[in-house]
């Protein structure tokens, strides 16, 4: 890593390598993505210097072929497994530790992701089948959440994706959603979703 130096808010001179190592430690806690501003405030350093340290850490991990990589996800930074190790580590995890989503759950998740906020009835209508079970599953997994419209009794609960959804799918924000054809298994559903999006 580079040996750049910077005086922090306290006036103490901090080496770039030290900041990068500290950031690696913070990200390795696994508490979820940490925002750039949050890191800078915690470290009492300028945002630009913290960003430089993150870039240095990311480069170092790649150059030394380490097991993790720095990724920008859900409006923050996190450590993720290097792509070439994903298969090996995936086999190590049990099904309970690394649950996958069924095609039905992925379809329902796609409807919520691309059309949010959306009601349970709308999800079922678009899919052409009751979606109560998969909606419950997605809520239990923390991938979607529901809120009543303005808290009024009788109004349908509208569902939207969560921060965890962004993390699990490696997205920085919803503008980075992949093409529908890459996200759902049914070509017919893709057409329905595209039509629904155009009519919103």
Coordinates of N, CA, C and O in Angstrom, one line a residue:
X1 N 0.8 -1.2 0.0 CA 0.0 0.0 0.0 C 0.9 1.2 0.0 O 2.0 1.2 0.4
X2 N 0.3 2.3 -0.4 CA 1.0 3.6 -0.5 C 1.3 4.1 0.9 O 0.6 3.7 1.9
X3 N 2.3 4.9 1.1 CA 2.7 5.4 2.4 C 2.3 6.8 2.6 O 2.9 7.6 3.4
X4 N 1.2 7.3 1.9 CA 0.8 8.7 2.1 C 0.5 9.0 3.5 O 0.1 8.1 4.3
X5 N 0.6 10.3 3.9 CA 0.4 10.7 5.2 C -0.7 11.8 5.2 O -0.7 12.6 4.3
X6 N -1.4 11.9 6.3 CA -2.4 13.0 6.4 C -2.6 13.3 7.9 O -2.7 12.4 8.7
X7 N -2.8 14.6 8.1 CA -3.2 15.0 9.5 C -4.7 14.9 9.7 O -5.4 15.4 8.9
X8 N -5.1 14.1 10.7 CA -6.5 13.9 10.9 C -7.1 15.1 11.6 O -6.4 16.1 11.9
X9 N -8.4 15.1 12.0 CA -9.0 16.2 12.7 C -8.3 16.6 14.0 O -8.3 17.7 14.4
X10 N -7.8 15.5 14.6 CA -7.1 15.8 15.9 C -5.7 16.3 15.7 O -5.0 16.6 16.7
X11 N -5.2 16.4 14.5 CA -3.9 16.9 14.2 C -2.9 15.8 14.1 O -1.7 16.1 13.7
X12 N -3.2 14.6 14.4 CA -2.3 13.4 14.4 C -2.1 13.0 12.9 O -3.0 13.0 12.1
X13 N -0.8 12.8 12.6 CA -0.5 12.3 11.2 C -0.8 10.8 11.1 O -0.4 10.0 11.9
X14 N -1.6 10.5 10.1 CA -2.0 9.1 9.9 C -1.5 8.6 8.5 O -1.7 9.2 7.5
X15 N -0.9 7.4 8.5 CA -0.4 6.8 7.3 C -1.5 6.2 6.5 O -2.5 5.7 7.1
X16 N -1.5 6.3 5.2 CA -2.6 5.8 4.4 C -2.7 4.3 4.6 O -3.9 3.8 4.7
X17 N -1.6 3.6 4.7 CA -1.7 2.1 5.0 C -2.4 1.8 6.3 O -3.1 0.8 6.4
X18 N -2.2 2.6 7.3 CA -2.8 2.4 8.6 C -4.3 2.6 8.5 O -5.1 1.8 9.0
X19 N -4.7 3.7 7.7 CA -6.1 3.9 7.5 C -6.8 2.8 6.8 O -7.9 2.3 7.1
X20 N -6.1 2.3 5.7 CA -6.6 1.2 4.9 C -6.8 0.0 5.8 O -7.8 -0.7 5.7
X21 N -5.8 -0.3 6.6 CA -5.9 -1.5 7.4 C -7.0 -1.4 8.5 O -7.7 -2.4 8.7
X22 N -7.2 -0.2 9.0 CA -8.3 0.0 9.9 C -9.7 -0.2 9.2 O -10.6 -0.8 9.8
X23 N -9.8 0.4 8.0 CA -11.0 0.2 7.3 C -11.3 -1.3 7.0 O -12.4 -1.7 7.1
X24 N -10.2 -2.0 6.7 CA -10.4 -3.5 6.4 C -11.0 -4.1 7.7 O -11.9 -5.0 7.6
X25 N -10.4 -3.7 8.8 CA -10.9 -4.3 10.1 C -12.4 -4.0 10.3 O -13.2 -4.8 10.8
X26 N -12.8 -2.7 10.1 CA -14.1 -2.3 10.3 C -15.1 -3.0 9.3 O -16.2 -3.5 9.8
X27 N -14.7 -3.2 8.1 CA -15.6 -3.9 7.1 C -15.6 -5.4 7.4 O -16.6 -6.0 7.1
X28 N -14.6 -5.9 8.0 CA -14.6 -7.4 8.3 C -15.5 -7.7 9.5 O -15.7 -8.9 9.8
X29 N -16.0 -6.7 10.2 CA -16.9 -7.0 11.3 C -18.2 -7.6 10.8 O -19.0 -8.2 11.6
X30 N -18.5 -7.4 9.5 CA -19.7 -8.0 8.9 C -21.0 -7.4 9.4 O -22.0 -8.0 9.4
X31 N -21.0 -6.1 9.7 CA -22.2 -5.5 10.2 C -23.0 -4.9 9.0 O -24.0 -4.2 9.2
X32 N -22.5 -5.1 7.8 CA -23.2 -4.6 6.6 C -22.4 -3.4 6.0 O -21.4 -3.0 6.6
X33 N -22.8 -2.9 4.9 CA -22.1 -1.8 4.2 C -21.9 -0.6 5.1 O -22.9 -0.3 5.9
X34 N -20.8 0.0 5.1 CA -20.5 1.2 5.9 C -20.3 2.4 4.9 O -19.5 2.2 4.0
X35 N -21.0 3.5 5.0 CA -20.9 4.6 4.1 C -19.6 5.3 4.2 O -18.9 5.3 5.3
X36 N -19.2 6.0 3.2 CA -18.0 6.7 3.1 C -18.0 7.8 4.2 O -17.0 8.0 4.9
X37 N -19.0 8.6 4.3 CA -19.1 9.7 5.3 C -19.0 9.1 6.7 O -18.3 9.7 7.5
X38 N -19.7 8.0 6.9 CA -19.6 7.4 8.3 C -18.2 7.0 8.6 O -17.8 7.2 9.8
X39 N -17.5 6.4 7.7 CA -16.1 6.0 7.9 C -15.3 7.2 8.2 O -14.4 7.2 9.1
X40 N -15.4 8.3 7.4 CA -14.6 9.5 7.6 C -14.9 10.1 8.9 O -13.9 10.5 9.6
X41 N -16.1 10.1 9.3 CA -16.5 10.7 10.7 C -15.9 9.9 11.8 O -15.3 10.4 12.8
X42 N -16.0 8.6 11.7 CA -15.5 7.7 12.7 C -13.9 7.8 12.8 O -13.4 7.9 13.9
X43 N -13.3 7.9 11.7 CA -11.8 7.9 11.6 C -11.3 9.4 11.8 O -10.1 9.6 12.0
X44 N -12.2 10.3 11.8 CA -11.8 11.7 12.0 C -10.8 12.2 10.9 O -9.8 12.8 11.2
X45 N -11.2 11.8 9.7 CA -10.3 12.1 8.5 C -11.2 12.7 7.4 O -12.4 12.5 7.4
X46 N -10.5 13.4 6.5 CA -11.2 13.9 5.3 C -11.8 12.8 4.5 O -11.2 11.7 4.3
X47 N -13.0 13.0 3.9 CA -13.6 12.0 3.1 C -12.7 11.6 1.9 O -12.6 10.4 1.6
X48 N -12.1 12.6 1.3 CA -11.2 12.2 0.1 C -10.1 11.3 0.5 O -9.7 10.4 -0.3
X49 N -9.5 11.5 1.7 CA -8.4 10.6 2.2 C -8.9 9.2 2.5 O -8.3 8.2 2.2
X50 N -10.1 9.1 3.1 CA -10.7 7.8 3.4 C -11.0 7.1 2.1 O -10.8 5.9 1.9
X51 N -11.5 7.8 1.1 CA -11.8 7.2 -0.2 C -10.5 6.7 -0.9 O -10.5 5.6 -1.5
X52 N -9.4 7.5 -0.7 CA -8.1 7.1 -1.2 C -7.6 5.8 -0.5 O -7.1 4.9 -1.1
X53 N -7.9 5.7 0.8 CA -7.5 4.5 1.6 C -8.3 3.3 1.1 O -7.8 2.2 1.1
X54 N -9.6 3.5 0.9 CA -10.4 2.4 0.4 C -9.9 1.9 -1.0 O -9.8 0.7 -1.2
X55 N -9.6 2.8 -1.9 CA -9.0 2.4 -3.2 C -7.7 1.7 -3.0 O -7.4 0.7 -3.7
X56 N -6.9 2.1 -2.0 CA -5.6 1.4 -1.8 C -5.8 0.0 -1.2 O -5.2 -0.9 -1.6
X57 N -6.8 -0.1 -0.3 CA -7.2 -1.4 0.2 C -7.7 -2.3 -0.9 O -7.3 -3.5 -1.0
X58 N -8.6 -1.8 -1.7 CA -9.1 -2.6 -2.8 C -8.0 -3.1 -3.7 O -8.0 -4.3 -4.1
X59 N -7.1 -2.3 -4.1 CA -6.0 -2.6 -4.9 C -5.1 -3.7 -4.3 O -4.7 -4.7 -4.9
X60 N -4.8 -3.5 -3.0 CA -4.0 -4.4 -2.2 C -4.6 -5.8 -2.2 O -3.9 -6.8 -2.3
X61 N -5.9 -5.9 -2.0 CA -6.5 -7.2 -1.9 C -6.4 -8.0 -3.2 O -6.2 -9.2 -3.2
X62 N -6.6 -7.2 -4.3 CA -6.5 -7.9 -5.6 C -5.0 -8.3 -5.9 O -4.8 -9.4 -6.4
X63 N -4.1 -7.3 -5.7 CA -2.7 -7.6 -6.1 C -2.1 -8.7 -5.3 O -1.2 -9.5 -5.8
X64 N -2.6 -8.9 -4.0 CA -2.0 -10.0 -3.2 C -3.0 -11.2 -3.2 O -2.8 -12.1 -2.4
X65 N -3.9 -11.2 -4.1 CA -4.8 -12.4 -4.3 C -5.4 -12.8 -3.0 O -5.5 -14.0 -2.8
X66 N -5.9 -11.9 -2.3 CA -6.6 -12.2 -1.0 C -7.9 -12.8 -1.2 O -8.5 -12.7 -2.3
X67 N -8.5 -13.3 -0.1 CA -9.8 -14.0 -0.3 C -11.0 -13.1 -0.3 O -12.1 -13.5 -0.7
X68 N -10.8 -11.8 -0.1 CA -11.9 -10.9 -0.1 C -11.7 -9.7 -1.0 O -10.5 -9.5 -1.4
X69 N -12.7 -9.0 -1.4 CA -12.6 -7.9 -2.2 C -13.5 -6.8 -1.6 O -14.5 -7.0 -1.0
X70 N -13.1 -5.5 -1.8 CA -13.9 -4.4 -1.4 C -15.0 -4.1 -2.5 O -14.6 -4.0 -3.7
X71 N -16.2 -4.1 -2.1 CA -17.3 -3.8 -3.1 C -18.1 -2.6 -2.6 O -18.3 -2.4 -1.4
X72 N -18.6 -1.8 -3.5 CA -19.5 -0.7 -3.2 C -20.9 -1.2 -3.4 O -21.3 -1.7 -4.4
X73 N -21.7 -1.3 -2.3 CA -23.0 -1.9 -2.3 C -23.9 -1.2 -1.3 O -23.5 -0.8 -0.2
X74 N -25.2 -1.0 -1.7 CA -26.2 -0.4 -0.8 C -25.7 0.9 -0.2 O -25.8 1.2 1.0
X75 N -25.1 1.7 -1.0 CA -24.6 3.1 -0.7 C -23.5 3.0 0.4 O -23.4 4.0 1.2
X76 N -22.7 2.0 0.4 CA -21.6 1.9 1.3 C -20.6 0.9 0.8 O -20.7 0.5 -0.3
X77 N -19.6 0.6 1.7 CA -18.6 -0.4 1.3 C -18.7 -1.6 2.2 O -19.0 -1.6 3.3
X78 N -18.3 -2.8 1.6 CA -18.3 -4.0 2.3 C -17.2 -4.9 1.8 O -16.7 -4.7 0.7
X79 N -16.9 -6.0 2.5 CA -16.0 -7.0 2.0 C -16.8 -8.2 1.6 O -17.7 -8.6 2.3
X80 N -16.5 -8.6 0.4 CA -17.2 -9.8 -0.2 C -16.1 -10.8 -0.6 O -15.0 -10.5 -0.9
X81 N -16.5 -12.1 -0.7 CA -15.6 -13.2 -1.1 C -15.2 -12.9 -2.5 O -16.0 -12.5 -3.4
X82 N -13.9 -13.2 -2.8 CA -13.4 -13.1 -4.2 C -14.2 -14.1 -5.0 O -14.5 -15.2 -4.6
X83 N -14.6 -13.6 -6.2 CA -15.4 -14.4 -7.1 C -15.0 -15.9 -7.3 O -15.8 -16.8 -7.4
X84 N -13.7 -16.1 -7.5 CA -13.2 -17.4 -7.8 C -13.3 -18.4 -6.6 O -13.2 -19.6 -6.7
X85 N -13.6 -17.9 -5.4 CA -13.8 -18.7 -4.2 C -15.3 -19.0 -3.9 O -15.6 -19.8 -3.0
X86 N -16.2 -18.3 -4.6 CA -17.6 -18.4 -4.3 C -18.1 -19.8 -4.3 O -18.8 -20.3 -3.4
X87 N -17.7 -20.6 -5.3 CA -18.1 -22.0 -5.5 C -17.7 -22.9 -4.3 O -18.5 -23.6 -3.7
X88 N -16.4 -22.8 -3.9 CA -15.9 -23.6 -2.8 C -16.6 -23.2 -1.5 O -17.0 -24.1 -0.8
X89 N -16.7 -21.9 -1.2 CA -17.3 -21.5 0.0 C -18.8 -21.9 0.1 O -19.3 -22.2 1.1
X90 N -19.4 -21.8 -1.1 CA -20.8 -22.1 -1.2 C -21.1 -23.6 -0.9 O -22.1 -23.9 -0.2
X91 N -20.2 -24.5 -1.3 CA -20.3 -25.9 -1.0 C -20.1 -26.2 0.5 O -20.7 -27.1 1.0
X92 N -19.3 -25.3 1.1 CA -19.0 -25.5 2.6 C -20.3 -25.2 3.4 O -20.5 -25.8 4.4
X93 N -21.0 -24.2 3.0 CA -22.2 -23.8 3.8 C -23.3 -24.8 3.6 O -23.5 -25.4 2.6
X94 N -24.0 -25.0 4.7 CA -25.2 -25.9 4.6 C -26.3 -25.2 4.0 O -26.3 -23.9 3.9
X95 N -27.4 -25.9 3.6 CA -28.5 -25.3 3.0 C -29.2 -24.3 3.9 O -29.7 -23.3 3.5
X96 N -29.2 -24.6 5.2 CA -29.8 -23.8 6.2 C -29.1 -22.4 6.3 O -29.7 -21.4 6.6
X97 N -27.8 -22.5 6.1 CA -27.0 -21.3 6.3 C -27.0 -20.4 5.0 O -26.9 -19.3 5.0
X98 N -27.2 -21.1 3.9 CA -27.2 -20.4 2.6 C -28.4 -20.7 1.8 O -28.3 -21.4 0.8
X99 N -29.6 -20.3 2.2 CA -30.9 -20.7 1.6 C -31.0 -20.0 0.2 O -30.6 -18.9 0.0
X100 N -31.5 -20.8 -0.8 CA -31.7 -20.2 -2.1 C -33.2 -19.9 -2.2 O -34.0 -20.5 -1.5
X101 N -33.6 -19.1 -3.2 CA -34.9 -18.8 -3.4 C -35.5 -19.6 -4.6 O -34.8 -19.8 -5.6
X102 N -36.7 -20.1 -4.4 CA -37.4 -20.8 -5.5 C -37.7 -19.9 -6.7 O -37.6 -18.6 -6.6
X103 N -38.0 -20.5 -7.8 CA -38.4 -19.7 -9.0 C -39.6 -18.8 -8.7 O -39.7 -17.6 -9.1
X104 N -40.6 -19.3 -7.9 CA -41.8 -18.5 -7.5 C -41.4 -17.3 -6.6 O -41.9 -16.2 -6.8
X105 N -40.5 -17.5 -5.7 CA -40.0 -16.4 -4.8 C -39.3 -15.4 -5.6 O -39.4 -14.2 -5.4
X106 N -38.5 -15.9 -6.6 CA -37.7 -14.9 -7.4 C -38.7 -14.1 -8.3 O -38.4 -12.9 -8.5
X107 N -39.7 -14.7 -8.8 CA -40.7 -14.0 -9.6 C -41.4 -12.9 -8.7 O -41.5 -11.7 -9.2
X108 N -41.8 -13.3 -7.5 CA -42.5 -12.3 -6.7 C -41.5 -11.2 -6.3 O -41.9 -10.0 -6.2
X109 N -40.3 -11.6 -6.0 CA -39.3 -10.6 -5.6 C -39.0 -9.6 -6.8 O -38.9 -8.4 -6.6
X110 N -39.0 -10.1 -8.0 CA -38.8 -9.3 -9.2 C -39.9 -8.3 -9.3 O -39.7 -7.1 -9.6
X111 N -41.2 -8.7 -9.1 CA -42.3 -7.8 -9.2 C -42.2 -6.7 -8.2 O -42.4 -5.5 -8.6
X112 N -41.8 -7.0 -7.0 CA -41.7 -6.0 -5.9 C -40.5 -5.1 -6.3 O -40.6 -3.8 -6.2
X113 N -39.4 -5.6 -6.7 CA -38.2 -4.8 -7.0 C -38.4 -3.8 -8.1 O -38.0 -2.7 -8.0
X114 N -39.1 -4.3 -9.2 CA -39.2 -3.4 -10.3 C -40.5 -2.5 -10.3 O -40.5 -1.5 -11.0
X115 N -41.5 -2.8 -9.5 CA -42.7 -2.0 -9.5 C -43.0 -1.4 -8.1 O -44.0 -0.7 -8.0
X116 N -42.1 -1.5 -7.2 CA -42.4 -1.0 -5.8 C -42.7 0.5 -5.8 O -42.2 1.2 -6.6
X117 N -43.6 0.8 -4.8 CA -44.3 0.0 -3.8 C -45.5 -0.7 -4.5 O -46.1 -0.1 -5.4
X118 N -45.7 -1.9 -4.1 CA -46.7 -2.7 -4.7 C -47.4 -3.6 -3.7 O -46.8 -4.1 -2.7
X119 N -48.7 -3.8 -3.9 CA -49.5 -4.6 -2.9 C -49.4 -6.1 -3.2 O -49.0 -6.5 -4.3
X120 N -49.8 -6.9 -2.2 CA -49.8 -8.3 -2.3 C -50.7 -8.8 -3.5 O -50.4 -9.6 -4.3
X121 N -51.9 -8.1 -3.6 CA -52.8 -8.4 -4.7 C -52.2 -8.1 -6.0 O -52.4 -8.9 -7.0
X122 N -51.5 -7.0 -6.1 CA -50.9 -6.7 -7.4 C -49.8 -7.7 -7.8 O -49.7 -8.0 -9.0
X123 N -49.0 -8.1 -6.8 CA -48.0 -9.1 -7.1 C -48.7 -10.4 -7.6 O -48.3 -11.0 -8.6
X124 N -49.8 -10.8 -7.0 CA -50.5 -12.0 -7.4 C -51.1 -11.9 -8.8 O -51.1 -12.8 -9.6
X125 N -51.7 -10.7 -9.0 CA -52.3 -10.4 -10.3 C -51.3 -10.5 -11.5 O -51.5 -11.1 -12.5
X126 N -50.1 -9.9 -11.3 CA -49.1 -9.9 -12.3 C -48.5 -11.3 -12.5 O -48.3 -11.7 -13.7
X127 N -48.4 -12.1 -11.4 CA -47.8 -13.4 -11.5 C -48.9 -14.4 -12.0 O -48.6 -15.5 -12.5
X128 N -50.2 -14.1 -11.8 CA -51.3 -15.0 -12.2 C -51.5 -16.1 -11.3 O -52.1 -17.1 -11.6
X129 N -51.0 -15.9 -10.1 CA -51.2 -17.0 -9.0 C -51.0 -16.3 -7.7 O -50.4 -15.3 -7.5
X130 N -51.7 -16.9 -6.6 CA -51.6 -16.4 -5.3 C -50.1 -16.3 -4.9 O -49.3 -17.2 -5.0
X131 N -49.8 -15.2 -4.3 CA -48.4 -14.9 -3.9 C -48.2 -14.8 -2.4 O -47.2 -14.4 -1.9
X132 N -49.3 -15.1 -1.6 CA -49.2 -15.0 -0.1 C -48.0 -15.7 0.5 O -47.3 -15.1 1.3
X133 N -47.8 -16.9 0.1 CA -46.7 -17.7 0.7 C -45.4 -17.1 0.4 O -44.5 -17.0 1.3
X134 N -45.1 -16.8 -0.8 CA -43.8 -16.3 -1.2 C -43.6 -14.9 -0.7 O -42.4 -14.5 -0.3
X135 N -44.6 -14.1 -0.5 CA -44.5 -12.8 0.1 C -44.1 -12.9 1.5 O -43.2 -12.2 2.0
X136 N -44.7 -13.9 2.2 CA -44.3 -14.1 3.6 C -42.9 -14.6 3.7 O -42.1 -14.1 4.6
X137 N -42.5 -15.4 2.8 CA -41.1 -15.9 2.8 C -40.1 -14.8 2.6 O -39.1 -14.7 3.3
X138 N -40.4 -13.9 1.7 CA -39.5 -12.8 1.3 C -39.4 -11.8 2.5 O -38.4 -11.2 2.8
X139 N -40.5 -11.6 3.2 CA -40.5 -10.8 4.4 C -39.7 -11.4 5.5 O -38.9 -10.8 6.1
X140 N -39.9 -12.7 5.7 CA -39.1 -13.5 6.7 C -37.6 -13.4 6.4 O -36.8 -13.3 7.4
X141 N -37.3 -13.5 5.2 CA -35.9 -13.4 4.8 C -35.3 -12.0 4.9 O -34.1 -11.8 4.7
X142 N -36.2 -11.0 5.1 CA -35.7 -9.6 5.2 C -35.4 -9.0 3.8 O -34.8 -7.9 3.8
X143 N -35.9 -9.6 2.7 CA -35.6 -9.0 1.4 C -36.6 -8.0 1.0 O -36.3 -7.1 0.2
X144 N -37.9 -8.0 1.6 CA -38.9 -7.0 1.3 C -39.5 -6.7 2.7 O -39.4 -7.4 3.6
X145 N -40.2 -5.5 2.7 CA -40.9 -5.1 3.9 C -42.2 -4.4 3.5 O -42.3 -3.9 2.3
X146 N -43.2 -4.4 4.3 CA -44.4 -3.8 4.0 C -44.8 -2.7 4.9 O -44.6 -2.8 6.1
X147 N -45.5 -1.7 4.4 CA -46.1 -0.6 5.2 C -47.5 -0.3 4.8 O -47.8 -0.3 3.6
X148 N -48.4 -0.1 5.7 CA -49.7 0.4 5.3 C -49.7 1.8 4.8 O -48.9 2.6 5.3
X149 N -50.5 2.1 3.8 CA -50.5 3.4 3.3 C -51.0 4.4 4.4 O -52.1 4.3 4.9
X150 N -50.1 5.3 4.8 CA -50.4 6.3 5.8 C -51.0 5.7 7.0 O -51.6 6.4 7.8
X151 N -50.8 4.4 7.2 CA -51.3 3.8 8.5 C -52.8 3.6 8.5 O -53.3 3.4 9.6
X152 N -53.5 3.8 7.4 CA -55.0 3.8 7.4 C -55.4 2.3 7.5 O -55.0 1.5 6.7
X153 N -56.4 2.0 8.3 CA -57.0 0.7 8.4 C -57.8 0.4 7.2 O -58.5 1.3 6.7
X154 N -57.6 -0.8 6.6 CA -58.3 -1.1 5.4 C -57.5 -0.9 4.1 O -57.8 -1.5 3.1
X155 N -56.5 -0.1 4.2 CA -55.7 0.2 3.0 C -54.7 -1.0 2.9 O -54.2 -1.6 3.9
X156 N -54.4 -1.4 1.7 CA -53.5 -2.5 1.5 C -52.0 -2.2 1.9 O -51.6 -1.1 1.9
X157 N -51.3 -3.2 2.4 CA -49.9 -3.1 2.7 C -49.2 -3.0 1.4 O -49.4 -3.9 0.5
X158 N -48.3 -2.1 1.3 CA -47.5 -1.9 0.1 C -46.1 -2.4 0.4 O -45.5 -2.1 1.4
X159 N -45.5 -3.3 -0.5 CA -44.2 -3.9 -0.3 C -43.1 -3.2 -1.1 O -43.4 -2.8 -2.2
X160 N -41.9 -3.1 -0.5 CA -40.8 -2.6 -1.2 C -39.6 -3.4 -0.7 O -39.6 -4.1 0.3
X161 N -38.5 -3.3 -1.5 CA -37.3 -4.0 -1.2 C -36.6 -3.3 0.0 O -36.8 -2.2 0.3
X162 N -35.7 -4.1 0.7 CA -35.0 -3.6 1.8 C -33.5 -3.3 1.5 O -33.0 -3.7 0.4
X163 N -32.8 -2.8 2.5 CA -31.4 -2.6 2.4 C -30.7 -4.0 2.2 O -29.7 -4.1 1.5
X164 N -31.2 -5.0 2.9 CA -30.6 -6.3 2.8 C -30.7 -6.9 1.4 O -29.8 -7.6 0.9
X165 N -31.8 -6.5 0.7 CA -32.0 -6.9 -0.7 C -30.8 -6.4 -1.5 O -30.2 -7.1 -2.3
X166 N -30.5 -5.1 -1.4 CA -29.4 -4.5 -2.1 C -28.1 -5.2 -1.8 O -27.3 -5.5 -2.7
X167 N -27.9 -5.5 -0.5 CA -26.6 -6.2 -0.1 C -26.5 -7.6 -0.7 O -25.5 -8.0 -1.3
X168 N -27.6 -8.4 -0.6 CA -27.6 -9.8 -1.1 C -27.4 -9.8 -2.6 O -26.8 -10.8 -3.1
X169 N -27.9 -8.9 -3.4 CA -27.8 -8.9 -4.8 C -26.7 -8.0 -5.3 O -26.5 -7.8 -6.5
X170 N -25.9 -7.5 -4.4 CA -24.7 -6.7 -4.8 C -25.0 -5.4 -5.5 O -24.2 -5.0 -6.4
X171 N -26.1 -4.8 -5.1 CA -26.5 -3.5 -5.8 C -26.2 -2.3 -4.9 O -26.4 -2.4 -3.7
X172 N -25.7 -1.2 -5.5 CA -25.4 0.0 -4.8 C -26.8 0.7 -4.5 O -27.0 1.2 -3.4
X173 N -27.7 0.7 -5.5 CA -29.0 1.3 -5.3 C -29.9 0.7 -6.3 O -29.5 -0.1 -7.2
X174 N -31.2 1.0 -6.3 CA -32.2 0.4 -7.2 C -32.0 0.8 -8.7 O -32.5 0.1 -9.5
X175 N -31.2 1.8 -8.9 CA -31.0 2.2 -10.3 C -30.1 1.2 -11.0 O -29.9 1.1 -12.2
X176 N -29.4 0.3 -10.2 CA -28.5 -0.7 -10.7 C -29.2 -2.1 -10.9 O -28.5 -3.1 -11.1
X177 N -30.5 -2.1 -10.8 CA -31.2 -3.4 -11.0 C -30.8 -4.0 -12.4 O -30.7 -3.3 -13.4
X178 N -30.6 -5.3 -12.4 CA -30.2 -5.9 -13.7 C -31.4 -5.9 -14.7 O -32.5 -5.7 -14.3
X179 N -31.1 -6.3 -15.9 CA -32.2 -6.4 -16.9 C -33.1 -7.5 -16.4 O -32.8 -8.5 -15.8
X180 N -34.4 -7.2 -16.7 CA -35.4 -8.2 -16.2 C -35.2 -9.6 -16.7 O -35.4 -10.5 -15.9
X181 N -34.7 -9.8 -17.9 CA -34.5 -11.1 -18.4 C -33.4 -11.9 -17.6 O -33.4 -13.1 -17.5
X182 N -32.5 -11.1 -16.9 CA -31.5 -11.8 -16.0 C -32.0 -12.0 -14.6 O -31.4 -12.7 -13.9
X183 N -33.2 -11.5 -14.3 CA -33.7 -11.6 -12.9 C -34.8 -12.5 -12.7 O -35.0 -13.0 -11.6
X184 N -35.6 -12.8 -13.7 CA -36.7 -13.8 -13.6 C -36.7 -14.9 -14.6 O -36.2 -14.6 -15.7
X185 N -37.1 -16.0 -14.3 CA -37.0 -17.2 -15.2 C -38.0 -17.2 -16.3 O -37.8 -17.8 -17.3
X186 N -39.1 -16.5 -16.2 CA -40.2 -16.6 -17.2 C -40.2 -15.4 -18.2 O -40.3 -14.3 -17.8
X187 N -40.1 -15.8 -19.4 CA -40.1 -14.7 -20.5 C -41.5 -14.0 -20.5 O -41.5 -12.8 -20.8
X188 N -42.5 -14.8 -20.2 CA -43.9 -14.2 -20.2 C -44.0 -13.2 -19.1 O -44.6 -12.1 -19.2
X189 N -43.4 -13.5 -17.9 CA -43.5 -12.5 -16.8 C -42.7 -11.3 -17.1 O -43.1 -10.2 -16.7
X190 N -41.5 -11.4 -17.8 CA -40.8 -10.3 -18.2 C -41.6 -9.3 -19.0 O -41.6 -8.1 -18.8
X191 N -42.4 -9.8 -20.0 CA -43.2 -9.0 -20.8 C -44.3 -8.3 -20.0 O -44.6 -7.1 -20.2
X192 N -44.9 -9.0 -19.0 CA -45.9 -8.4 -18.1 C -45.3 -7.3 -17.3 O -45.9 -6.2 -17.1
X193 N -44.2 -7.6 -16.7 CA -43.5 -6.5 -15.9 C -43.1 -5.3 -16.7 O -43.3 -4.2 -16.3
X194 N -42.6 -5.5 -17.9 CA -42.2 -4.4 -18.8 C -43.5 -3.6 -19.1 O -43.4 -2.3 -19.1
X195 N -44.6 -4.2 -19.4 CA -45.8 -3.5 -19.7 C -46.3 -2.7 -18.5 O -46.8 -1.6 -18.6
X196 N -46.2 -3.4 -17.3 CA -46.6 -2.7 -16.0 C -45.8 -1.5 -15.8 O -46.3 -0.4 -15.3
X197 N -44.5 -1.6 -16.0 CA -43.6 -0.4 -15.8 C -43.9 0.7 -16.7 O -43.9 1.9 -16.3
X198 N -44.2 0.4 -18.0 CA -44.6 1.4 -18.9 C -45.9 2.2 -18.6 O -46.0 3.4 -18.8
X199 N -46.8 1.4 -17.9 CA -48.1 2.0 -17.6 C -48.1 2.7 -16.3 O -49.2 3.2 -15.9
X200 N -47.0 2.7 -15.5 CA -47.0 3.4 -14.2 C -46.9 4.9 -14.3 O -46.3 5.4 -15.2

